[in-house]
Amino acid sequence: MPHRSGRHFLQIPGPTNVPDRVLRAIDNATMDHRGPEFGRMGLEIFEGLKAVFQTRQPVVIYPASGTGAWEAALVNTLSPGDRVLMFETGHFASLWQKMAGKLGLSVEIVPTDWRRGVDPAAVEAKLKEDKQHAIKAVCVVHNETSTGVTSRIAAARKAIDAAGHPALFMVDTISSLASIDYRHDEWGVDVTVAGSQKGLMLPPGLSFNVVSEKARKTSQSAKLPRSYWSWEEMLANNKSGYFPYTPATNLLYGLREALAMLQEEGLPNVFARHARHAEATRRAVRAWGLEILCAVPEEYSNTLTAVMMPAGHDADALRKIILEAYDMSLGTGLGKLAGKVFRIGHLGDFNDLTLAGTLAGVEMGLALAGVPHKKAGVLAALEHLSECARGTAASRKAA
Ligand SMILES: Cc1ncc(COP(=O)(O)O)c(C=O)c1O
C-alpha cells in the first residue's frame, strides 16, 4: 500500500486509537522488572486502577488479551461440573459460554435475540428456581461489543439479591470500562473482567480481574486446574508492586500514562463525553433513515453503535468502500450478524471533531455504495454536539 496522508480512522469498537501521550510513554527503555523503580510504578498503577474500577479490592493484571481474563475468572473460582448461568446477549457472551463448556463447566444459557441486554427478571427467576443453589456463578457481559447493547448491572445485582442466591457475580467490562459508568464495589460484583485496548486507550495485550473477598475465598476451594492464571501468587507479589513472572513492562508504562489522563479528565467527564458522542451517533443513524440494532433505548451503548443495513445491502461491502475511499475502519458484523450490521466505535481517545469526521466518512460511504439513505445524519449529529457545547459554555459562564 502506498503512503496515505493524514491519520487512519480506527473506528472499530476496539482496539481504539492510542493517544500520542500513551505511545510516547510506551516508547521508553524497558526497565528491570525486579528493580526498585518497577515496584514503585507497580504500586502506583494498582492504586490508579482501583479508581477506574471504582473498587477497594485488588486488581490483577495479566499480560494477555481479554480472553485470558475470562479464563482467569472461571478457573480461579469454579470446579469441574459446576453450574454457571450465562446470557447469550451476543457474540462475545457466546464465546465466554463456549470457553466455560470447554473448561468442563455445566453452562445454563438464557438466549436473547441479540438486540437487548440481560433481563433482570430472568436472572431472578432462574436463581429462584435453583433451590439447591447448584448455580455457582452468574456471568454477564456489561457492554456487548457485537451488538451495542449495555446490560444493567446494578439491576442484575438486585435480582440476584432478590432471589437470595449465593452465586458469584462475574461481569465482563472489556468494552465499557473507562467509558461507561461501572462500579465493582457498589454493584456487588465478585469478579470483573477487563482489557487494555478499548476505554483504557492502550494497545491490546493487558487484561484484568478485580477480585472480591468472596471470590478470593471461593478460589481457595475451587478445583479447576490453574497455574499461569492463579490469583494467589499474583496477589502476593502485587503487594509490593511486582509480578510472579515477567510483566508487559512497556504496556505498563502506557497504562500509567493512560490512568493519569483519565484522572486529569475526571471519570464523570469521561462518561459524559462518551454519552454525548453516542447520542450524536444515534441521531445521525436515525436521520440517515437507518435502524439501530439495540432495541431497548435504556440499554443503548455509549461506546459503539451497531447499524442495521437495509435489506439487499451488505455491510461488509460498505465497510470495504469506506476503507478504500476514506481510510476508515468500521466494525464488522460478528457471528450471526455478519453482513447485516456495521459497528461505529465511538470510544477511547475521541472528541467531537473525531466523531464528525467518522460520521462524515459513513455518510459519504453510504452514498458511494448506493445504500438508500437521507443526507441528514452528519447535520443531526453536529446540531447535538453544538447544543452540548453551548450548554457547557453557559454553565462555565454561570460558575
Ligand atoms: C465484550 C468483550 N469480551 C471479550 C472480548 C475478547 O477479548 P480479546 O479479543 O481481547 O481476547 C472482547 C473483544 O473485543 C469483547 O469486546
Short mmCIF file of C-alpha atoms and ligand atoms in Angstrom, two decimals:
data_model
loop_
_atom_site.label_atom_id
_atom_site.label_comp_id
_atom_site.label_asym_id
_atom_site.label_seq_id
_atom_site.Cartn_x
_atom_site.Cartn_y
_atom_site.Cartn_z
CA MET A 1 0.00 0.00 0.00
CA PRO A 2 1.43 3.44 -0.84
CA HIS A 3 1.56 6.03 1.94
CA ARG A 4 -1.83 7.62 2.66
CA SER A 5 -1.65 11.11 4.10
CA GLY A 6 -3.49 12.01 7.28
CA ARG A 7 -4.24 9.65 10.12
CA HIS A 8 -6.15 6.41 9.61
CA PHE A 9 -9.57 6.49 11.32
CA LEU A 10 -9.66 3.40 13.53
CA GLN A 11 -13.36 3.45 14.36
CA ILE A 12 -13.84 -0.19 15.23
CA PRO A 13 -15.08 -0.68 18.80
CA GLY A 14 -11.61 -1.63 19.97
CA PRO A 15 -8.71 -1.74 19.75
CA THR A 16 -9.10 2.04 19.84
CA ASN A 17 -6.83 4.92 18.82
CA VAL A 18 -3.85 5.13 21.16
CA PRO A 19 -3.16 8.74 22.19
CA ASP A 20 0.29 10.16 21.49
CA ARG A 21 0.96 10.60 25.20
CA VAL A 22 0.49 6.86 25.73
CA LEU A 23 2.60 5.95 22.68
CA ARG A 24 5.42 8.20 23.94
CA ALA A 25 5.22 6.58 27.38
CA ILE A 26 5.49 3.08 25.89
CA ASP A 27 8.47 4.22 23.83
CA ASN A 28 10.93 4.10 26.74
CA ALA A 29 13.73 1.70 27.60
CA THR A 30 12.45 -1.48 29.24
CA MET A 31 13.45 -1.48 32.91
CA ASP A 32 14.39 -4.27 35.32
CA HIS A 33 11.09 -5.72 36.46
CA ARG A 34 12.71 -6.78 39.75
CA GLY A 35 14.34 -3.40 40.39
CA PRO A 36 13.18 -0.68 42.84
CA GLU A 37 11.77 1.69 40.22
CA PHE A 38 9.47 -1.02 38.89
CA GLY A 39 7.97 -1.70 42.32
CA ARG A 40 7.11 1.98 42.73
CA MET A 41 5.47 2.04 39.31
CA GLY A 42 3.55 -1.17 40.05
CA LEU A 43 2.07 0.23 43.27
CA GLU A 44 1.08 3.47 41.52
CA ILE A 45 -0.68 1.52 38.77
CA PHE A 46 -2.57 -0.78 41.14
CA GLU A 47 -3.88 2.27 43.04
CA GLY A 48 -4.82 4.10 39.83
CA LEU A 49 -6.71 1.07 38.52
CA LYS A 50 -8.84 0.88 41.66
CA ALA A 51 -10.23 4.33 40.90
CA VAL A 52 -11.21 3.28 37.36
CA PHE A 53 -12.95 0.10 38.52
CA GLN A 54 -14.48 2.05 41.45
CA THR A 55 -13.23 -0.54 43.92
CA ARG A 56 -11.12 -1.05 47.00
CA GLN A 57 -10.48 -4.68 46.01
CA PRO A 58 -7.25 -5.88 44.39
CA VAL A 59 -6.87 -5.71 40.61
CA VAL A 60 -4.88 -8.48 38.91
CA ILE A 61 -3.09 -7.59 35.65
CA TYR A 62 -2.30 -10.29 33.07
CA PRO A 63 -0.06 -9.97 30.02
CA ALA A 64 -2.92 -11.34 27.90
CA SER A 65 -5.87 -10.32 25.77
CA GLY A 66 -9.36 -10.16 27.29
CA THR A 67 -9.93 -13.86 26.59
CA GLY A 68 -7.21 -14.67 29.14
CA ALA A 69 -9.01 -12.64 31.81
CA TRP A 70 -12.26 -14.53 31.04
CA GLU A 71 -10.42 -17.80 31.62
CA ALA A 72 -8.78 -16.49 34.80
CA ALA A 73 -12.18 -15.51 36.24
CA LEU A 74 -13.57 -19.02 35.68
CA VAL A 75 -10.58 -21.19 36.62
CA ASN A 76 -9.85 -19.34 39.84
CA THR A 77 -13.33 -19.69 41.27
CA LEU A 78 -15.01 -22.83 39.91
CA SER A 79 -14.69 -26.63 39.98
CA PRO A 80 -15.28 -29.20 37.21
CA GLY A 81 -19.01 -29.71 36.58
CA ASP A 82 -20.07 -26.53 38.44
CA ARG A 83 -23.18 -24.91 37.01
CA VAL A 84 -22.89 -21.36 35.65
CA LEU A 85 -25.72 -19.15 34.45
CA MET A 86 -24.90 -17.16 31.31
CA PHE A 87 -26.89 -14.89 28.99
CA GLU A 88 -26.42 -15.08 25.25
CA THR A 89 -26.60 -11.35 24.55
CA GLY A 90 -24.30 -11.54 21.51
CA HIS A 91 -21.11 -12.90 20.00
CA PHE A 92 -18.82 -12.22 22.98
CA ALA A 93 -21.23 -13.66 25.52
CA SER A 94 -21.40 -16.80 23.32
CA LEU A 95 -17.60 -17.06 23.22
CA TRP A 96 -17.43 -16.86 27.02
CA GLN A 97 -20.08 -19.61 27.21
CA LYS A 98 -18.10 -21.83 24.81
CA MET A 99 -14.98 -21.34 26.92
CA ALA A 100 -16.87 -22.31 30.09
CA GLY A 101 -18.05 -25.51 28.35
CA LYS A 102 -14.51 -26.36 27.21
CA LEU A 103 -13.27 -25.91 30.78
CA GLY A 104 -15.71 -28.59 31.95
CA LEU A 105 -18.36 -26.33 33.47
CA SER A 106 -22.05 -27.02 33.03
CA VAL A 107 -23.47 -23.94 31.35
CA GLU A 108 -27.09 -22.91 31.55
CA ILE A 109 -27.77 -20.43 28.74
CA VAL A 110 -30.53 -17.84 28.62
CA PRO A 111 -30.93 -16.89 24.94
CA THR A 112 -31.83 -13.43 23.59
CA ASP A 113 -32.45 -12.05 20.10
CA TRP A 114 -29.08 -10.16 20.30
CA ARG A 115 -30.97 -6.86 20.41
CA ARG A 116 -31.31 -6.47 24.18
CA GLY A 117 -29.32 -6.97 27.34
CA VAL A 118 -29.73 -9.28 30.30
CA ASP A 119 -33.27 -9.25 31.66
CA PRO A 120 -33.02 -8.80 35.45
CA ALA A 121 -36.37 -10.61 35.86
CA ALA A 122 -34.89 -13.65 34.08
CA VAL A 123 -31.88 -13.56 36.45
CA GLU A 124 -34.20 -13.57 39.45
CA ALA A 125 -36.48 -16.29 38.04
CA LYS A 126 -33.59 -18.62 37.10
CA LEU A 127 -31.96 -18.25 40.50
CA LYS A 128 -35.25 -18.71 42.39
CA GLU A 129 -35.78 -22.00 40.51
CA ASP A 130 -32.37 -23.17 41.76
CA LYS A 131 -33.46 -24.08 45.27
CA GLN A 132 -30.38 -26.29 45.88
CA HIS A 133 -28.01 -23.41 44.98
CA ALA A 134 -26.32 -25.57 42.36
CA ILE A 135 -25.55 -22.48 40.25
CA LYS A 136 -22.13 -21.26 41.35
CA ALA A 137 -21.74 -18.18 39.15
CA VAL A 138 -23.80 -15.71 37.13
CA CYS A 139 -21.78 -14.32 34.19
CA VAL A 140 -22.83 -11.17 32.34
CA VAL A 141 -21.20 -9.12 29.58
CA HIS A 142 -21.75 -5.48 30.60
CA ASN A 143 -21.39 -3.99 27.13
CA GLU A 144 -21.90 -6.48 24.29
CA THR A 145 -19.43 -5.25 21.68
CA SER A 146 -21.07 -7.22 18.87
CA THR A 147 -24.47 -5.55 19.28
CA GLY A 148 -24.01 -2.18 21.01
CA VAL A 149 -26.20 -3.16 23.97
CA THR A 150 -25.33 -2.37 27.60
CA SER A 151 -26.80 -4.64 30.27
CA ARG A 152 -27.96 -3.12 33.53
CA ILE A 153 -25.51 -4.49 36.07
CA ALA A 154 -26.96 -2.81 39.16
CA ALA A 155 -30.38 -4.27 38.29
CA ALA A 156 -28.88 -7.73 37.72
CA ARG A 157 -27.24 -7.50 41.15
CA LYS A 158 -30.58 -6.57 42.72
CA ALA A 159 -32.15 -9.58 41.00
CA ILE A 160 -29.51 -11.91 42.49
CA ASP A 161 -30.17 -10.42 45.92
CA ALA A 162 -33.95 -10.63 45.47
CA ALA A 163 -33.54 -14.36 44.78
CA GLY A 164 -31.40 -14.66 47.93
CA HIS A 165 -28.89 -16.66 45.90
CA PRO A 166 -25.19 -17.02 46.87
CA ALA A 167 -23.77 -17.41 43.32
CA LEU A 168 -20.72 -15.37 42.43
CA PHE A 169 -21.42 -12.46 40.08
CA MET A 170 -18.91 -12.08 37.21
CA VAL A 171 -19.01 -9.17 34.78
CA ASP A 172 -17.11 -8.61 31.53
CA THR A 173 -16.37 -4.88 31.16
CA ILE A 174 -14.00 -5.22 28.21
CA SER A 175 -15.79 -2.59 26.11
CA SER A 176 -17.29 -0.50 28.90
CA LEU A 177 -14.51 0.16 31.42
CA ALA A 178 -13.31 3.77 31.49
CA SER A 179 -16.08 4.78 29.04
CA ILE A 180 -19.40 3.81 30.67
CA ASP A 181 -20.02 4.11 34.41
CA TYR A 182 -19.04 0.87 36.11
CA ARG A 183 -18.88 0.26 39.89
CA HIS A 184 -17.31 -3.00 41.01
CA ASP A 185 -17.90 -2.47 44.73
CA GLU A 186 -21.23 -0.66 44.77
CA TRP A 187 -22.76 -3.18 42.35
CA GLY A 188 -21.52 -6.13 44.39
CA VAL A 189 -19.54 -7.74 41.59
CA ASP A 190 -17.26 -10.62 42.58
CA VAL A 191 -15.03 -10.80 39.53
CA THR A 192 -14.71 -8.02 36.96
CA VAL A 193 -13.02 -8.87 33.66
CA ALA A 194 -11.45 -6.08 31.58
CA GLY A 195 -8.94 -5.42 28.80
CA SER A 196 -6.49 -2.67 27.85
CA GLN A 197 -7.43 -1.97 24.24
CA LYS A 198 -10.68 -0.03 24.50
CA GLY A 199 -11.59 2.62 27.09
CA LEU A 200 -8.12 2.46 28.61
CA MET A 201 -6.72 3.68 25.25
CA LEU A 202 -3.82 1.19 25.22
CA PRO A 203 -2.75 -1.29 22.60
CA PRO A 204 -4.06 -4.85 23.10
CA GLY A 205 -2.04 -7.04 25.43
CA LEU A 206 -3.12 -6.43 29.02
CA SER A 207 -6.21 -7.76 30.78
CA PHE A 208 -7.57 -7.57 34.28
CA ASN A 209 -9.53 -9.31 37.02
CA VAL A 210 -10.89 -7.40 40.01
CA VAL A 211 -11.38 -9.87 42.83
CA SER A 212 -13.89 -9.52 45.67
CA GLU A 213 -13.18 -11.04 49.08
CA LYS A 214 -15.90 -13.62 48.45
CA ALA A 215 -14.32 -14.61 45.11
CA ARG A 216 -10.90 -14.89 46.70
CA LYS A 217 -12.25 -17.07 49.50
CA THR A 218 -14.09 -19.28 46.98
CA SER A 219 -10.89 -19.63 44.95
CA GLN A 220 -9.24 -21.40 47.87
CA SER A 221 -11.50 -24.43 47.44
CA ALA A 222 -12.06 -24.18 43.65
CA LYS A 223 -10.73 -27.25 41.82
CA LEU A 224 -10.30 -26.23 38.15
CA PRO A 225 -6.58 -26.53 37.29
CA ARG A 226 -4.78 -23.20 37.09
CA SER A 227 -1.19 -22.08 37.11
CA TYR A 228 -0.47 -19.07 34.88
CA TRP A 229 -3.84 -17.54 35.80
CA SER A 230 -3.65 -18.23 39.53
CA TRP A 231 -4.60 -15.19 41.61
CA GLU A 232 -2.72 -16.21 44.75
CA GLU A 233 0.84 -15.82 43.51
CA MET A 234 -0.14 -12.68 41.63
CA LEU A 235 -1.71 -11.03 44.66
CA ALA A 236 1.19 -11.99 46.91
CA ASN A 237 3.72 -10.38 44.52
CA ASN A 238 1.49 -7.40 43.67
CA LYS A 239 1.51 -6.27 47.32
CA SER A 240 4.97 -4.77 46.75
CA GLY A 241 4.28 -3.75 43.14
CA TYR A 242 5.84 -6.81 41.48
CA PHE A 243 4.67 -9.80 39.43
CA PRO A 244 5.42 -13.54 39.73
CA TYR A 245 6.50 -13.69 36.06
CA THR A 246 7.77 -11.17 33.51
CA PRO A 247 5.15 -8.46 33.13
CA ALA A 248 4.49 -6.48 29.91
CA THR A 249 6.74 -3.67 31.15
CA ASN A 250 6.27 -1.21 28.28
CA LEU A 251 2.50 -1.65 28.23
CA LEU A 252 2.56 -0.85 31.94
CA TYR A 253 4.33 2.45 31.15
CA GLY A 254 1.44 3.15 28.81
CA LEU A 255 -1.11 2.12 31.43
CA ARG A 256 0.40 4.52 33.98
CA GLU A 257 0.06 7.35 31.46
CA ALA A 258 -3.49 6.39 30.45
CA LEU A 259 -4.56 6.31 34.11
CA ALA A 260 -3.08 9.78 34.60
CA MET A 261 -5.03 11.05 31.56
CA LEU A 262 -8.31 9.57 32.83
CA GLN A 263 -7.70 11.10 36.24
CA GLU A 264 -6.94 14.54 34.72
CA GLU A 265 -10.15 14.49 32.68
CA GLY A 266 -12.15 13.04 35.58
CA LEU A 267 -14.19 9.85 35.22
CA PRO A 268 -17.60 11.61 35.27
CA ASN A 269 -16.41 13.79 32.36
CA VAL A 270 -15.13 10.73 30.50
CA PHE A 271 -18.54 9.07 30.88
CA ALA A 272 -20.37 12.27 29.81
CA ARG A 273 -18.16 12.60 26.72
CA HIS A 274 -18.96 9.04 25.65
CA ALA A 275 -22.67 9.61 26.30
CA ARG A 276 -22.60 12.76 24.14
CA HIS A 277 -20.89 11.03 21.23
CA ALA A 278 -23.18 8.02 21.43
CA GLU A 279 -26.29 10.21 21.39
CA ALA A 280 -24.97 12.23 18.43
CA THR A 281 -24.24 8.98 16.56
CA ARG A 282 -27.74 7.63 17.18
CA ARG A 283 -29.25 10.89 15.92
CA ALA A 284 -27.15 10.53 12.77
CA VAL A 285 -28.29 6.93 12.23
CA ARG A 286 -31.97 7.87 12.59
CA ALA A 287 -31.55 10.89 10.29
CA TRP A 288 -29.98 8.62 7.65
CA GLY A 289 -33.19 6.59 7.91
CA LEU A 290 -31.32 3.50 9.15
CA GLU A 291 -32.08 1.35 12.18
CA ILE A 292 -30.07 0.92 15.39
CA LEU A 293 -29.65 -2.76 16.30
CA CYS A 294 -30.23 -2.21 20.04
CA ALA A 295 -34.00 -2.42 20.58
CA VAL A 296 -34.13 -1.07 24.15
CA PRO A 297 -33.31 2.66 24.48
CA GLU A 298 -32.27 2.37 28.14
CA GLU A 299 -29.69 -0.22 27.01
CA TYR A 300 -28.11 1.81 24.20
CA SER A 301 -24.34 1.51 24.36
CA ASN A 302 -22.28 4.65 24.83
CA THR A 303 -19.16 3.08 23.31
CA LEU A 304 -20.43 1.77 19.98
CA THR A 305 -23.48 1.78 17.76
CA ALA A 306 -24.40 -1.22 15.59
CA VAL A 307 -26.29 -0.06 12.50
CA MET A 308 -28.58 -2.40 10.55
CA MET A 309 -28.25 -2.44 6.76
CA PRO A 310 -31.34 -2.09 4.59
CA ALA A 311 -32.42 -5.40 3.02
CA GLY A 312 -30.35 -6.35 -0.02
CA HIS A 313 -27.26 -4.38 1.06
CA ASP A 314 -24.14 -5.94 2.54
CA ALA A 315 -22.45 -4.25 5.50
CA ASP A 316 -19.01 -5.61 4.62
CA ALA A 317 -19.22 -4.23 1.07
CA LEU A 318 -19.97 -0.80 2.60
CA ARG A 319 -17.06 -1.15 5.06
CA LYS A 320 -14.71 -2.05 2.21
CA ILE A 321 -15.75 1.01 0.20
CA ILE A 322 -15.29 3.28 3.24
CA LEU A 323 -11.86 1.83 3.98
CA GLU A 324 -10.69 2.25 0.39
CA ALA A 325 -12.17 5.71 -0.19
CA TYR A 326 -11.74 7.35 3.22
CA ASP A 327 -9.15 5.26 5.08
CA MET A 328 -11.54 4.47 7.92
CA SER A 329 -12.07 1.06 9.57
CA LEU A 330 -15.53 0.30 10.94
CA GLY A 331 -16.50 -2.80 12.92
CA THR A 332 -17.77 -5.83 11.03
CA GLY A 333 -20.90 -7.79 11.92
CA LEU A 334 -19.89 -10.74 14.11
CA GLY A 335 -21.39 -14.23 14.22
CA LYS A 336 -24.97 -14.29 13.01
CA LEU A 337 -24.82 -10.53 12.34
CA ALA A 338 -22.16 -10.92 9.61
CA GLY A 339 -23.02 -8.73 6.62
CA LYS A 340 -26.15 -7.44 8.37
CA VAL A 341 -24.70 -4.71 10.58
CA PHE A 342 -21.70 -2.45 10.73
CA ARG A 343 -20.47 -1.03 14.01
CA ILE A 344 -19.30 2.51 14.65
CA GLY A 345 -16.84 2.66 17.55
CA HIS A 346 -17.04 5.95 19.46
CA LEU A 347 -14.88 5.21 22.46
CA GLY A 348 -11.48 5.87 23.91
CA ASP A 349 -9.38 8.83 22.78
CA PHE A 350 -12.14 10.55 20.86
CA ASN A 351 -13.55 14.06 20.59
CA ASP A 352 -16.33 15.98 18.83
CA LEU A 353 -14.37 16.52 15.65
CA THR A 354 -13.22 12.89 15.50
CA LEU A 355 -16.89 11.95 15.67
CA ALA A 356 -17.78 14.50 12.99
CA GLY A 357 -15.09 13.01 10.70
CA THR A 358 -16.23 9.47 11.45
CA LEU A 359 -19.88 10.19 10.65
CA ALA A 360 -18.91 12.16 7.52
CA GLY A 361 -16.98 9.08 6.34
CA VAL A 362 -20.03 6.87 6.93
CA GLU A 363 -22.41 9.28 5.17
CA MET A 364 -20.14 9.65 2.14
CA GLY A 365 -19.61 5.88 2.12
CA LEU A 366 -23.37 5.20 2.12
CA ALA A 367 -23.66 7.42 -0.96
CA LEU A 368 -20.69 5.78 -2.72
CA ALA A 369 -22.04 2.30 -2.00
CA GLY A 370 -25.51 3.20 -3.25
CA VAL A 371 -27.17 2.42 0.09
CA PRO A 372 -30.51 4.22 0.32
CA HIS A 373 -30.33 6.95 2.98
CA LYS A 374 -31.07 10.61 3.63
CA LYS A 375 -28.11 13.00 3.65
CA ALA A 376 -29.05 14.37 7.05
CA GLY A 377 -27.08 12.30 9.56
CA VAL A 378 -23.96 14.41 9.94
CA LEU A 379 -26.05 17.55 10.32
CA ALA A 380 -28.21 15.97 13.03
CA ALA A 381 -25.09 14.89 14.93
CA LEU A 382 -23.42 18.30 14.60
CA GLU A 383 -26.54 20.00 15.92
CA HIS A 384 -26.46 17.80 19.01
CA LEU A 385 -22.73 18.40 19.56
CA SER A 386 -23.20 22.18 19.20
CA GLU A 387 -26.13 22.13 21.61
CA CYS A 388 -23.98 20.31 24.18
CA ALA A 389 -21.09 22.75 23.65
CA ARG A 390 -23.45 25.72 24.14
CA GLY A 391 -24.69 24.14 27.39
CA THR A 392 -21.12 23.66 28.64
CA ALA A 393 -20.16 27.25 27.74
CA ALA A 394 -23.27 28.61 29.51
CA SER A 395 -22.59 26.64 32.68
CA ARG A 396 -18.92 27.79 32.66
CA LYS A 397 -20.10 31.40 32.41
CA ALA A 398 -22.57 30.95 35.26
CA ALA A 399 -19.91 29.38 37.53
C1 LIG B 1 -17.06 -7.70 25.43
C2 LIG B 1 -15.85 -8.47 25.02
N1 LIG B 1 -15.49 -9.54 25.72
C3 LIG B 1 -14.40 -10.25 25.40
C4 LIG B 1 -13.62 -9.94 24.33
C5 LIG B 1 -12.43 -10.78 23.99
O1 LIG B 1 -11.27 -10.05 24.25
P1 LIG B 1 -9.92 -10.28 23.42
O2 LIG B 1 -10.27 -10.26 21.98
O3 LIG B 1 -9.06 -9.13 23.87
O4 LIG B 1 -9.37 -11.59 23.86
C6 LIG B 1 -13.95 -8.81 23.57
C7 LIG B 1 -13.12 -8.42 22.41
O5 LIG B 1 -13.40 -7.48 21.71
C8 LIG B 1 -15.09 -8.06 23.92
O6 LIG B 1 -15.45 -6.98 23.22
#
